[in-house]
mmCIF file of C-alpha atoms in Angstrom:
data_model
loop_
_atom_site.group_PDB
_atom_site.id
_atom_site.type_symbol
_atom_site.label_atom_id
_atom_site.label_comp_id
_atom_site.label_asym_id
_atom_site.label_seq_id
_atom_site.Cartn_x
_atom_site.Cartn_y
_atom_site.Cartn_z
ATOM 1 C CA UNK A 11 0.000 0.000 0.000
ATOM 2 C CA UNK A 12 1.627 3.095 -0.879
ATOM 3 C CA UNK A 13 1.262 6.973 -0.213
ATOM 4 C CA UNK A 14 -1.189 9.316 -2.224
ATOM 5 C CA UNK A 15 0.931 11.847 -4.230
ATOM 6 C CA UNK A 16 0.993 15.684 -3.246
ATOM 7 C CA UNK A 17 0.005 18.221 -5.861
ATOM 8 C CA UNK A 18 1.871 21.315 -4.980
ATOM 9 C CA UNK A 19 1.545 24.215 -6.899
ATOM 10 C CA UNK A 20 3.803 26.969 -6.740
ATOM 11 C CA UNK A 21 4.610 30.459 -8.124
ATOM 12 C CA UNK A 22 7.980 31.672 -8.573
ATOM 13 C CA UNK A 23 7.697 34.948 -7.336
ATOM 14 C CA UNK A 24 5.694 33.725 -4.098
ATOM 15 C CA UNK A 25 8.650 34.203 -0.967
ATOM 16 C CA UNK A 26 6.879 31.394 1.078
ATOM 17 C CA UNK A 27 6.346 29.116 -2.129
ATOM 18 C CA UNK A 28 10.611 29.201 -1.832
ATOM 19 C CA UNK A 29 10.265 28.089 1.181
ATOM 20 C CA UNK A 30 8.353 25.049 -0.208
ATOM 21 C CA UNK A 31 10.138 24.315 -3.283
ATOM 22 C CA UNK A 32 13.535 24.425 -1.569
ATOM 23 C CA UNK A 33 12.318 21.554 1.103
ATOM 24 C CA UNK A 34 9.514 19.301 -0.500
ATOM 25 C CA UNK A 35 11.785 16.754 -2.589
ATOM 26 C CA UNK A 36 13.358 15.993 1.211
ATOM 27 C CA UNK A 37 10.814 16.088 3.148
ATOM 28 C CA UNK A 38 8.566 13.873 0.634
ATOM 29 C CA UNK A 39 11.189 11.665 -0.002
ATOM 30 C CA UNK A 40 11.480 10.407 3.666
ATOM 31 C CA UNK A 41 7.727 9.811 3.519
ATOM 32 C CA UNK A 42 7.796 7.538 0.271
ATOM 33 C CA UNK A 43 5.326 10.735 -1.037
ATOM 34 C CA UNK A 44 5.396 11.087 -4.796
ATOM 35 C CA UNK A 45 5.499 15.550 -5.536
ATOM 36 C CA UNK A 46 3.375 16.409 -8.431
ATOM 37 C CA UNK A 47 4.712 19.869 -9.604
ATOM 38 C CA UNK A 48 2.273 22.237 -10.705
ATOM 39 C CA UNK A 49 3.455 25.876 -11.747
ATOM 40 C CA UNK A 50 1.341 28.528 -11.695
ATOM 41 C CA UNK A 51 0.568 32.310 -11.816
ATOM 42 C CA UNK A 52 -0.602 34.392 -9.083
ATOM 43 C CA UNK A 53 -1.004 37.060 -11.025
ATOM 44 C CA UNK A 54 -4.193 36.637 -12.654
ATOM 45 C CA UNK A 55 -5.892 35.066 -9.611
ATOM 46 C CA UNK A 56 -4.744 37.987 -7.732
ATOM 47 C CA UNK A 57 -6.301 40.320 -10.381
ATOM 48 C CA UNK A 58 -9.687 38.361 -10.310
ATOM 49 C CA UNK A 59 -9.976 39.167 -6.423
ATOM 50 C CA UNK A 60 -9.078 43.037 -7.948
ATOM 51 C CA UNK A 61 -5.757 43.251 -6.487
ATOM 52 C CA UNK A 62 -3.186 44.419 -9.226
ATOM 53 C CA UNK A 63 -0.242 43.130 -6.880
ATOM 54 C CA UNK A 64 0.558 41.303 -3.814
ATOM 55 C CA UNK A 65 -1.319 41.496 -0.793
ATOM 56 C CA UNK A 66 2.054 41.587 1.002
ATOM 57 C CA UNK A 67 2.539 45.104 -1.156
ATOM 58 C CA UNK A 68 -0.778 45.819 -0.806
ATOM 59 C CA UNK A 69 -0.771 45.719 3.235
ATOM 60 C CA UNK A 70 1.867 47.642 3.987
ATOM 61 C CA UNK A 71 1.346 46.014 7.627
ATOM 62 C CA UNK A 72 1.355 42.553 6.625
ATOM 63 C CA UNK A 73 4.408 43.130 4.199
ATOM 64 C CA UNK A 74 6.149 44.981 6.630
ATOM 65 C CA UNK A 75 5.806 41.471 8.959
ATOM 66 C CA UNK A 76 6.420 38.943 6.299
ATOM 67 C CA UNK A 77 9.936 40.465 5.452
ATOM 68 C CA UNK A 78 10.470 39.999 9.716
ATOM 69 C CA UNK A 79 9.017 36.412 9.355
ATOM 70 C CA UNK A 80 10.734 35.494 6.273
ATOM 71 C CA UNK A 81 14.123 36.084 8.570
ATOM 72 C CA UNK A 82 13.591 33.671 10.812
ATOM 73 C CA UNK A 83 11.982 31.401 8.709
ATOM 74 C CA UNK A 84 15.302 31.077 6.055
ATOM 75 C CA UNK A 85 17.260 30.788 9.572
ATOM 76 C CA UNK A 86 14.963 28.044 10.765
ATOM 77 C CA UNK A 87 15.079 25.729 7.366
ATOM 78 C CA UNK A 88 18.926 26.976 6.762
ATOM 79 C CA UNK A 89 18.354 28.646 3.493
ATOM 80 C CA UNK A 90 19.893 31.689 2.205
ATOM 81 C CA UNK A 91 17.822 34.450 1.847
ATOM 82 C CA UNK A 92 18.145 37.982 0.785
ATOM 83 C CA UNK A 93 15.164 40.333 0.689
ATOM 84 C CA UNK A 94 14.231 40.584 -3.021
ATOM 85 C CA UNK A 95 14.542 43.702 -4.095
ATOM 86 C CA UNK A 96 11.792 44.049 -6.769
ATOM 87 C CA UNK A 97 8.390 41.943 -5.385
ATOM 88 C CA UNK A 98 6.672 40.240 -7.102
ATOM 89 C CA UNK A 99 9.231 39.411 -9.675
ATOM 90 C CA UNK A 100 7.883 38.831 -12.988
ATOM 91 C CA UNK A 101 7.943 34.979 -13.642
ATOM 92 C CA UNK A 102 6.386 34.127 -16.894
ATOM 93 C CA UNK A 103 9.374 32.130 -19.063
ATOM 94 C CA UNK A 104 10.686 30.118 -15.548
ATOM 95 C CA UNK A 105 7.066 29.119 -14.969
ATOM 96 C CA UNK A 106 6.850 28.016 -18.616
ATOM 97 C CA UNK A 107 9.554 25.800 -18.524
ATOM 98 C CA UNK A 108 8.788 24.290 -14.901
ATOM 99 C CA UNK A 109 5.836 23.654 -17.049
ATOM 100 C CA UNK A 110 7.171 21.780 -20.105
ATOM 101 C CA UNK A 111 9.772 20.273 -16.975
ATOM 102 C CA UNK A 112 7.185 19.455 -14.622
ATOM 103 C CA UNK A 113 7.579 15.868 -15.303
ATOM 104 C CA UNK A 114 10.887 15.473 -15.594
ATOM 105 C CA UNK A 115 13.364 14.345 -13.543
ATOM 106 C CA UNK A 116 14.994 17.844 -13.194
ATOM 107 C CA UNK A 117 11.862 19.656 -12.181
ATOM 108 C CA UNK A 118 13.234 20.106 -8.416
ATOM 109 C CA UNK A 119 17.107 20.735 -9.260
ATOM 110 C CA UNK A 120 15.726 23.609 -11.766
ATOM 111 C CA UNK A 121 12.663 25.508 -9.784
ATOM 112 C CA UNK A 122 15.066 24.893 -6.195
ATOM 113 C CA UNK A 123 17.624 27.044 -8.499
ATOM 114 C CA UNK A 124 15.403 29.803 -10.272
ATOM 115 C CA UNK A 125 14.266 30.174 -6.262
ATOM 116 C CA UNK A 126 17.135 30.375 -5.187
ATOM 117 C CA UNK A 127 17.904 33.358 -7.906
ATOM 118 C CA UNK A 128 15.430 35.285 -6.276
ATOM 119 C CA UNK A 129 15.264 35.008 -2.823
ATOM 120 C CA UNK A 130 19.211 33.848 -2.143
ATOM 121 C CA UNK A 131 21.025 36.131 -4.560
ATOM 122 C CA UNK A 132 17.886 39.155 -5.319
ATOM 123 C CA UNK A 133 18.207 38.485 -8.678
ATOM 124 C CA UNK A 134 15.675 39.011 -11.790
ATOM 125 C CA UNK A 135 14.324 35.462 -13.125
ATOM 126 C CA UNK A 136 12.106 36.426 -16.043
ATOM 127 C CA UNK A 137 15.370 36.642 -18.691
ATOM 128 C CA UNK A 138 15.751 34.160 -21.085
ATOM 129 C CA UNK A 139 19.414 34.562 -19.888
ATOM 130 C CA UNK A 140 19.327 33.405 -16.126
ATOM 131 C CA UNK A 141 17.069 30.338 -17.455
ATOM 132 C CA UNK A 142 19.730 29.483 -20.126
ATOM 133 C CA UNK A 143 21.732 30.280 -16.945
ATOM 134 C CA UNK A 144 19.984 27.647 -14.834
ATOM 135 C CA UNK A 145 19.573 25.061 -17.525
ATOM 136 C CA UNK A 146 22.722 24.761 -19.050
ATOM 137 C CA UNK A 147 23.936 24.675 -15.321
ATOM 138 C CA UNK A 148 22.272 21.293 -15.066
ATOM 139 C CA UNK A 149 23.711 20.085 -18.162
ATOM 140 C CA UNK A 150 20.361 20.474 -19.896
ATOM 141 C CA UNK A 151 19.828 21.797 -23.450
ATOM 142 C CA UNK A 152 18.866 25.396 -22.591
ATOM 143 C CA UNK A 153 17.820 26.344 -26.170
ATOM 144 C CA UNK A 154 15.817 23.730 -27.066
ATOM 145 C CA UNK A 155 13.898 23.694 -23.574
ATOM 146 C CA UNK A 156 13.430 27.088 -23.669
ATOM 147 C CA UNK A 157 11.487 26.945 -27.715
ATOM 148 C CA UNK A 158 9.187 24.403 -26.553
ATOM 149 C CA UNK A 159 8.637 26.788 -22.603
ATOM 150 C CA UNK A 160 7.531 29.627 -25.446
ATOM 151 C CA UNK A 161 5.813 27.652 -27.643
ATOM 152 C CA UNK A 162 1.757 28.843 -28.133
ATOM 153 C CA UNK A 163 1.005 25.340 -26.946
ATOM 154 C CA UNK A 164 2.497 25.408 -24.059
ATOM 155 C CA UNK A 165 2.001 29.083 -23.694
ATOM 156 C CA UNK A 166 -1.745 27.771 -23.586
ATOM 157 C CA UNK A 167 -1.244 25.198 -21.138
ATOM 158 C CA UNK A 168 -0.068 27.715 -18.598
ATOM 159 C CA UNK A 169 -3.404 29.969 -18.732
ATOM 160 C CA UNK A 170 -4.910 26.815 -18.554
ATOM 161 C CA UNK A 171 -3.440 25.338 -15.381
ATOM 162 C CA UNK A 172 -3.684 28.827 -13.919
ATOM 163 C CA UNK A 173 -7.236 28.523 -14.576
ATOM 164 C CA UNK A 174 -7.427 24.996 -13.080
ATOM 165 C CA UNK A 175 -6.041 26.666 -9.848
ATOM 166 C CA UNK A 176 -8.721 29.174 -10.113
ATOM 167 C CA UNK A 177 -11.142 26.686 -10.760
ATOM 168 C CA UNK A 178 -9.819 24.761 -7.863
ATOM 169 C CA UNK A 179 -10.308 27.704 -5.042
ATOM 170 C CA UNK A 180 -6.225 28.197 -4.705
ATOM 171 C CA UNK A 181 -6.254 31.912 -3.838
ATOM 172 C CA UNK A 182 -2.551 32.087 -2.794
ATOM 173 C CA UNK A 183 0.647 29.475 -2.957
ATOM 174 C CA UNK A 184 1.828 27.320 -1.915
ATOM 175 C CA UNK A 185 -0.829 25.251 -1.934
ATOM 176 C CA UNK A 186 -0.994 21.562 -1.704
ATOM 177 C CA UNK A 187 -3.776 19.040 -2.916
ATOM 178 C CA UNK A 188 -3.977 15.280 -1.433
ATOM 179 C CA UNK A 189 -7.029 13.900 -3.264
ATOM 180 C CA UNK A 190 -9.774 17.027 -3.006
ATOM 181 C CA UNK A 191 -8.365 18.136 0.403
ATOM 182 C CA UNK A 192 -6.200 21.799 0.388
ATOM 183 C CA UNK A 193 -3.394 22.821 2.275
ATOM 184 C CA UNK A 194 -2.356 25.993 2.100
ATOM 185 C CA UNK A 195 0.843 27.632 2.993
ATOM 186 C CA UNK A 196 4.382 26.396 3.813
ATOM 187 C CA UNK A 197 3.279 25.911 6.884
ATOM 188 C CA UNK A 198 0.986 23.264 5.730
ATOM 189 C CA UNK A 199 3.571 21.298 4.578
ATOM 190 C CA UNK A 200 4.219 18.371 6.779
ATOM 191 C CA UNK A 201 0.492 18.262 7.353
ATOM 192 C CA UNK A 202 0.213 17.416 4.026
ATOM 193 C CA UNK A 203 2.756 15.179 3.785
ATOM 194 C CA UNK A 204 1.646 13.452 6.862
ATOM 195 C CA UNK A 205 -2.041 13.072 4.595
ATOM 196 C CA UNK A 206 -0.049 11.283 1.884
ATOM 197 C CA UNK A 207 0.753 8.747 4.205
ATOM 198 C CA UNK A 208 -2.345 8.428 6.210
ATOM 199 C CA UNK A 209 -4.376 8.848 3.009
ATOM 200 C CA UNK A 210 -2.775 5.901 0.531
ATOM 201 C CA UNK A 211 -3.697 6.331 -3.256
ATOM 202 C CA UNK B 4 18.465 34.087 33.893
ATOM 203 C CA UNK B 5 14.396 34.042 32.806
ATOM 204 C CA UNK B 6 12.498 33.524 29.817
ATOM 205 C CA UNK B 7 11.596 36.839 28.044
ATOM 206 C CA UNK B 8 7.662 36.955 28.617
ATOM 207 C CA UNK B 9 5.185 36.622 25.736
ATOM 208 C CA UNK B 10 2.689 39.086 24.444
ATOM 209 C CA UNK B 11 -0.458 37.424 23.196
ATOM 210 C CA UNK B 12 -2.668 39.864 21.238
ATOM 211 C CA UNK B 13 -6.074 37.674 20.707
ATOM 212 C CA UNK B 14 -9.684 38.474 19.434
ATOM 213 C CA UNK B 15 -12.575 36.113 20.485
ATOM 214 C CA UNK B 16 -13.980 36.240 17.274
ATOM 215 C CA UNK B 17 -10.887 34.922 15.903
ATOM 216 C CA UNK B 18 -10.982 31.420 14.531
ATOM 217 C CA UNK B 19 -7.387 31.444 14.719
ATOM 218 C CA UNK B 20 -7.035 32.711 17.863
ATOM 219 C CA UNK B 21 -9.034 30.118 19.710
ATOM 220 C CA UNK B 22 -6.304 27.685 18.882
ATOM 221 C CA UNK B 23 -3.960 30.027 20.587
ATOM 222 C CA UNK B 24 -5.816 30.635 23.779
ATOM 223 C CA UNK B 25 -6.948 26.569 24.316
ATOM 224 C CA UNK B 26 -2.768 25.847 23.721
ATOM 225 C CA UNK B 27 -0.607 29.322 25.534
ATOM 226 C CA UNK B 28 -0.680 28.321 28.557
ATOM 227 C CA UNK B 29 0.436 24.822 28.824
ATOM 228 C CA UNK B 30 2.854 25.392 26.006
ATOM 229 C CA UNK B 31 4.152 28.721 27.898
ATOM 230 C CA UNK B 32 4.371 26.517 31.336
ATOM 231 C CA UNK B 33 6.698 24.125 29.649
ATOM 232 C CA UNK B 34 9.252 26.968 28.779
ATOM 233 C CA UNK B 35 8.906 28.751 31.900
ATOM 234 C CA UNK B 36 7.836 31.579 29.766
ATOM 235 C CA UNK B 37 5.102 33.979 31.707
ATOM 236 C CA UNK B 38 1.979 35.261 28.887
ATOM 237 C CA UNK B 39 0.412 38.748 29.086
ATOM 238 C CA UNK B 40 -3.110 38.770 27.902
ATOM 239 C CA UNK B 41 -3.508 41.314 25.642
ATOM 240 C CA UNK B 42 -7.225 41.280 24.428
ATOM 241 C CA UNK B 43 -8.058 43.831 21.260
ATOM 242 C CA UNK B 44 -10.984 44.222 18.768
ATOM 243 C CA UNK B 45 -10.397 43.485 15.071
ATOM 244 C CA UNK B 46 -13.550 45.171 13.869
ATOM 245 C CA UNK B 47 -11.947 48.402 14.057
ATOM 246 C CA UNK B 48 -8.211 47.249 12.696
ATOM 247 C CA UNK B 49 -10.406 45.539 9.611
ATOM 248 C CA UNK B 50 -12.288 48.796 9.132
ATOM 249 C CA UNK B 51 -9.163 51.354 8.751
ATOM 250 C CA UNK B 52 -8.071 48.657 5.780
ATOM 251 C CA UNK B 53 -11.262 49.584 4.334
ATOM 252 C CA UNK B 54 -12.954 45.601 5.296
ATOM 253 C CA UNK B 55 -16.524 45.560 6.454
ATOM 254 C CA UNK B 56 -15.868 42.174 8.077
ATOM 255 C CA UNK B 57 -13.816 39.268 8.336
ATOM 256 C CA UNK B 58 -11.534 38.398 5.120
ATOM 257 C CA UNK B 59 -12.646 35.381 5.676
ATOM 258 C CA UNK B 60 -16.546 36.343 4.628
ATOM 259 C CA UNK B 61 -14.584 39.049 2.369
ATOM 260 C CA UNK B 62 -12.738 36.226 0.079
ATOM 261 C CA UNK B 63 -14.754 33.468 -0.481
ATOM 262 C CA UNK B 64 -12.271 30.990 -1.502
ATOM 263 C CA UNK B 65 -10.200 31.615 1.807
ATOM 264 C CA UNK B 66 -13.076 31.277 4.048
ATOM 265 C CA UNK B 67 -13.824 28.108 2.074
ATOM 266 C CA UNK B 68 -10.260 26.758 2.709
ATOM 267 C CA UNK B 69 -10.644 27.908 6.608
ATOM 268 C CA UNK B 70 -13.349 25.861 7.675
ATOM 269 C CA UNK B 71 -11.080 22.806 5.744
ATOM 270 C CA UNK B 72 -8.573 23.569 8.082
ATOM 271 C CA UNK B 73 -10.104 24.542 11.144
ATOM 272 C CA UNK B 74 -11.528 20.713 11.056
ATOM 273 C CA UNK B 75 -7.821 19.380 10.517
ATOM 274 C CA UNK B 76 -6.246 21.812 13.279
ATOM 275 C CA UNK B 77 -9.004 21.114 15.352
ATOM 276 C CA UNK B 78 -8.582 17.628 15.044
ATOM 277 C CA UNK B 79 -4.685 17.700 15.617
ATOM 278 C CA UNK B 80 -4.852 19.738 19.131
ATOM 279 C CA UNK B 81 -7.537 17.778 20.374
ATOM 280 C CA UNK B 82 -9.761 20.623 20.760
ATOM 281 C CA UNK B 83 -13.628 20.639 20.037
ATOM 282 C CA UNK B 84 -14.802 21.924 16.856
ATOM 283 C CA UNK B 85 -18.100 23.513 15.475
ATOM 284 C CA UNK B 86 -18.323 25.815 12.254
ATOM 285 C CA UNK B 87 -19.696 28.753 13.855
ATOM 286 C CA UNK B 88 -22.807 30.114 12.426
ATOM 287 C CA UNK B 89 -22.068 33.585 12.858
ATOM 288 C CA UNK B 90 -18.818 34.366 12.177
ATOM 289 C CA UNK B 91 -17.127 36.355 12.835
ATOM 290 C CA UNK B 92 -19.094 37.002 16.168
ATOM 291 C CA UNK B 93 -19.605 39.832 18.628
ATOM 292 C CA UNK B 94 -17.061 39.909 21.251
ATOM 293 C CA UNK B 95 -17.206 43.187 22.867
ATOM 294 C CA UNK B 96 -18.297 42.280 26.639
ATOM 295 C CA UNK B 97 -16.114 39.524 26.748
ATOM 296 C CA UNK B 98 -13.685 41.807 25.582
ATOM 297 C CA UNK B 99 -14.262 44.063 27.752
ATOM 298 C CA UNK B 100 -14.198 41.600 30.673
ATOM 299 C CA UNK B 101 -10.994 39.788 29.660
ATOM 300 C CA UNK B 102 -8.943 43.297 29.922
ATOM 301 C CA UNK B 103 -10.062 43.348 33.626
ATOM 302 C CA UNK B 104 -9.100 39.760 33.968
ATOM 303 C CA UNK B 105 -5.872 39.756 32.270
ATOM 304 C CA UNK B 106 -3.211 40.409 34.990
ATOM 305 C CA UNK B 107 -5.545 38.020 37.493
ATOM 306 C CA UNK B 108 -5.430 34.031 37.823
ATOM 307 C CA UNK B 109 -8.365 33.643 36.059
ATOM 308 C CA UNK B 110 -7.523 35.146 32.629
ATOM 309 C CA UNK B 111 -6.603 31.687 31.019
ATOM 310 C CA UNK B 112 -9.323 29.935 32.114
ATOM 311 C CA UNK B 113 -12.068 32.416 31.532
ATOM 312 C CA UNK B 114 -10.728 32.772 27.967
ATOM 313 C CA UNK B 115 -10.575 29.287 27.466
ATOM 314 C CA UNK B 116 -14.422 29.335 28.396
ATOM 315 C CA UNK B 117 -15.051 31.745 26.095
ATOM 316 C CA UNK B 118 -13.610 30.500 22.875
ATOM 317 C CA UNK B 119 -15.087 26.684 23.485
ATOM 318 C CA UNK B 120 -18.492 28.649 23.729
ATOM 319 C CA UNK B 121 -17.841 30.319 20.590
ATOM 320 C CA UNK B 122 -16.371 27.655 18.530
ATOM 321 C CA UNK B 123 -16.720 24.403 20.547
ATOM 322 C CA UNK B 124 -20.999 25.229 21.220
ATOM 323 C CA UNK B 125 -21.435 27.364 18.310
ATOM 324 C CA UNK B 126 -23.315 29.728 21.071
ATOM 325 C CA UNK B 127 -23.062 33.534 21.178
ATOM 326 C CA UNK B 128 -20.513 35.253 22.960
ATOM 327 C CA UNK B 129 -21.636 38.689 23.466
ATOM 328 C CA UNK B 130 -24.563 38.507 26.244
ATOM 329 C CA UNK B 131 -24.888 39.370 30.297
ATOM 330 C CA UNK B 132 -26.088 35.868 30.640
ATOM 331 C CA UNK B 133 -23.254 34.184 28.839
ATOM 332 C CA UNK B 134 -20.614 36.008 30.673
ATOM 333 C CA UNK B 135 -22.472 35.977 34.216
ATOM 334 C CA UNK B 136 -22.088 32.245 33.329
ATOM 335 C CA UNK B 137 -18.719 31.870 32.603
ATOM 336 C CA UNK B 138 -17.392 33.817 35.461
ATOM 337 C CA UNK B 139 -19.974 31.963 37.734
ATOM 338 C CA UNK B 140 -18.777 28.636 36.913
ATOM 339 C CA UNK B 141 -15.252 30.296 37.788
ATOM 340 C CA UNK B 142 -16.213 30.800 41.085
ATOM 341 C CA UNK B 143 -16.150 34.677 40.224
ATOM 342 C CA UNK B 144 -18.282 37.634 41.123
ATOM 343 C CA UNK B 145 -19.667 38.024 38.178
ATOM 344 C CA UNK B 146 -22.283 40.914 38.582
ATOM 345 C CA UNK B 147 -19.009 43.183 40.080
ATOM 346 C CA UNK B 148 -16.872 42.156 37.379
ATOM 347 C CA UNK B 149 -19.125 42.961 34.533
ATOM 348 C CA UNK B 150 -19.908 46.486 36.228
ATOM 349 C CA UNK B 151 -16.625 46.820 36.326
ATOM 350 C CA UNK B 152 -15.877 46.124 32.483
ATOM 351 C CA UNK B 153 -18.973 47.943 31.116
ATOM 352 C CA UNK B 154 -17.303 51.055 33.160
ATOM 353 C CA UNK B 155 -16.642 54.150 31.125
ATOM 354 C CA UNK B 156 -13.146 54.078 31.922
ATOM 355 C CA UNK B 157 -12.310 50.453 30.961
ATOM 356 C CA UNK B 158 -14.458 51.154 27.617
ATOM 357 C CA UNK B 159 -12.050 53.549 27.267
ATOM 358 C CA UNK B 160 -9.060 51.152 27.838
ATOM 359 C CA UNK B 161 -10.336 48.831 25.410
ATOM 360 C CA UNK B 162 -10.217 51.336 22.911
ATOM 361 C CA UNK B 163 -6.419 52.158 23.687
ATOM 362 C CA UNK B 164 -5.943 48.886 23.483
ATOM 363 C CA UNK B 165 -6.926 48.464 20.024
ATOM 364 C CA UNK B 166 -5.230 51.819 18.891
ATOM 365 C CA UNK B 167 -2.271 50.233 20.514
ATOM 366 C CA UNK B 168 -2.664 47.068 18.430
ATOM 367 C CA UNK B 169 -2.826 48.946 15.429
ATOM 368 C CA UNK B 170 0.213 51.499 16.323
ATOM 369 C CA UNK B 171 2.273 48.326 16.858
ATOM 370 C CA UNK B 172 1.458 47.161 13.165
ATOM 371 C CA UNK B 173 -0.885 44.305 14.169
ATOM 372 C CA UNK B 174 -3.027 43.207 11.157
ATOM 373 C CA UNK B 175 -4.637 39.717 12.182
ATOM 374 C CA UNK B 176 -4.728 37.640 15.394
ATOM 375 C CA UNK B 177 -3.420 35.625 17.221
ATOM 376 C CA UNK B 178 -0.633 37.988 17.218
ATOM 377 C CA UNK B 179 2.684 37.531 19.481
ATOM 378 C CA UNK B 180 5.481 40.041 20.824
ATOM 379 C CA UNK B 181 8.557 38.805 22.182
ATOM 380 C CA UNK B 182 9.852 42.338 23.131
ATOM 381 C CA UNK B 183 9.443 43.838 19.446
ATOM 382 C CA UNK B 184 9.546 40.670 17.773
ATOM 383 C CA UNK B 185 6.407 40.125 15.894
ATOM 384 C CA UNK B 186 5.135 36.585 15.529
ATOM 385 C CA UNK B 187 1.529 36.263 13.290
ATOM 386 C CA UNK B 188 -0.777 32.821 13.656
ATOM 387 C CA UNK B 189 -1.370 29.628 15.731
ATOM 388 C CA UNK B 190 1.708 28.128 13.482
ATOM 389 C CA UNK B 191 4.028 31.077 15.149
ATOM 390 C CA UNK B 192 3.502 30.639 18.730
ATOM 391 C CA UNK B 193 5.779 27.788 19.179
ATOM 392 C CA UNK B 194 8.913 29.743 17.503
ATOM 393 C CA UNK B 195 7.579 32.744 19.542
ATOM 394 C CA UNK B 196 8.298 30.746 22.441
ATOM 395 C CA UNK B 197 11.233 29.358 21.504
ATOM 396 C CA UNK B 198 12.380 32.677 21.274
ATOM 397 C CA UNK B 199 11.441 33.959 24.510
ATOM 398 C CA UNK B 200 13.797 31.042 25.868
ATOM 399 C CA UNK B 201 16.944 32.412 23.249
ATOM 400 C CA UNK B 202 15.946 36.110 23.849
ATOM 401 C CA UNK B 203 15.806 36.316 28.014
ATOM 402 C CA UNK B 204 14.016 39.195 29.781
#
C-alpha cells in the first residue's frame, strides 16, 4: 500500500512558495510521497480578487511582517535568503519551462535554483538569460527547452493550469492538494505530507 | 536568567485565535515563559483597511479553505470543533471583561471558556447571561466584574488597546510580541516561544 501523491503548486515569485520548493523533494522523499509539480501564476488570480499586486505590497502592515518572518523562517530551514529587491518578480518564461519540466526528472534541481535566484542572490528570473543560466547549469539543453517553454502550446497550457487553480479555489501558494483536500501555505507542509501517508492512493 | 515573557494579542472572534488561547498556557508553562493577555478588537483594525468584516466572509475561496482547516487543526490539538454560524461574532463584553481579567489568575481559564463557547458550542458570545455564566462557573463575582468592564473608563481602555494594536502594526490575530519581535498565527507561537527562551528578559 503506498502513499497518495501531493500536488503542490507553486509560483515563482511567491517568498513562502521558496520556502516550499527548496524543502519538498526531502521532506517527501522520507515519507515515500510522490510531488506532483504544478506551476502557476498568481497574477491573474490575484487580479480576479481586484488586487493588481501582492497582498504583502498591498498591506503595507502585513508586508512589513512577512519580510520579519521570512528572517527567521530562512534561519529556521537553513536557506539563504536575501530580501528581493523588486516583489513580485515577474515569472512568466521560468514558470513556462517548470511547465514543459514538470515531469521530468529535473523539475526540483531547476525551480530549487530559479528560487534560489530570487530570494538567495535578489536576482531578476524572467530573462531568457538566467534560465539558459539555470539550464545549461544542469547540463540540460537550454535552447531547445526554452522553444518548446515559449511555444503557443504550451504558452496555452499555462493559462490553462492557472485557470485549473482558479477553478480549484487556490487563492494564494503554496498550496498543496492530497485527493480534493487543500493545504495551504508552507506551513501546511508536513500536514500534508503526513495526509499522503495516512491517506494511501 | 528568565524567559523573556510573551505578548499574546487575541480576538474572540478569531478562529485562529481560539487555537492560541486553548494551547498558551500549557505550552508557555513548559518553557517557563510567563503570557500577558492582551485582548483587542479586530472590527476596528479591519475597518481602517477599508474591510466591512472578516476576510474570511470578504474572500470566499479563503473562508472556504478555513473551515477545511479549522476541522484538521481542530482535530490535531484535540480541541472541540463547530463551524460557527455567525462568524465572525460579537465579542465586545467579553472583551471588555478579559482586559479586567488579564493580569488576574483567572484570565486563562475564563478565555478558554469563552472561545469553546464560541467555537466548541457554536453559542453567542456577546450577552450578560453568557458572561455571568462563565465567570460563575469560575467561582467569580460576576455581577461586580461585569460592572466593572462595562465602566466608562475600561471602555475607554479597550479602545487604547486596540489603537495600541494597530500602532504596533498588528493586522490579524493571534498575534505575538517577544519584546518587538512580531510573531503572526497559531503556526508562530511555538517559535515565539522558543524565542522567549533564546531572547531572556
Amino acid at each position: 500500500m503506498s502513499a497518495a501523491p501531493i500536488e503542490f503548486w507553486f509560483e515563482f515569485a511567491s517568498n513562502y512558495s521558496y520556502l516550499s520548493v527548496m524543502r519538498i523533494e526531502d521532506c517527501a522523499a522520507r515519507r515515500g510521497v510522490q510531488v506532483r509539480w504544478k506551476p502557476f501564476l498568481l497574477g491573474p488570480i490575484f487580479r480576479s480578487f481586484g488586487w493588481q499586486t501582492s497582498p504583502f505590497v498591498l498591506q503595507k502592515a502585513k508586508g512589513d511582517y512577512v519580510w520579519q518572518d521570512m528572517v527567521r523562517q530562512c534561519r529556521k530551514y537553513d536557506l539563504a535568503w536575501t530580501r528581493p529587491s523588486g516583489f513580485p518578480r515577474s515569472s512568466l518564461l521560468p514558470s513556462r519551462v517548470a511547465l514543459v519540466g514538470a515531469e521530468q526528472d529535473w523539475i526540483g534541481a531547476y525551480c530549487r535554483r530559479v528560487m534560489s535566484i530570487n530570494f538567495g542572490e535578489d536576482r531578476e528570473i524572467d530573462t531568457n538569460k538566467v534560465v539558459t543560466e539555470v539550464l545549461t547549469a544542469l547540463g540540460l539543453p537550454a535552447r531547445q527547452i526554452i522553444d518548446e517553454a515559449q511555444s503557443e502550446a504550451n504558452k496555452l497550457r499555462l493559462r490553462q493550469q492557472t485557470e485549473t487553480a482558479a477553478r480549484r479555489g487556490i487563492f494564494g501558494a503554496p498550496m498543496f492538494f492530497v485527493g480534493d483536500d487543500m493545504f495551504w501555505g508552507n506551513d501546511r507542509l508536513d500536514d500534508a505530507l503526513d495526509h499522503c501517508v495516512q491517506a494511501p492512493a
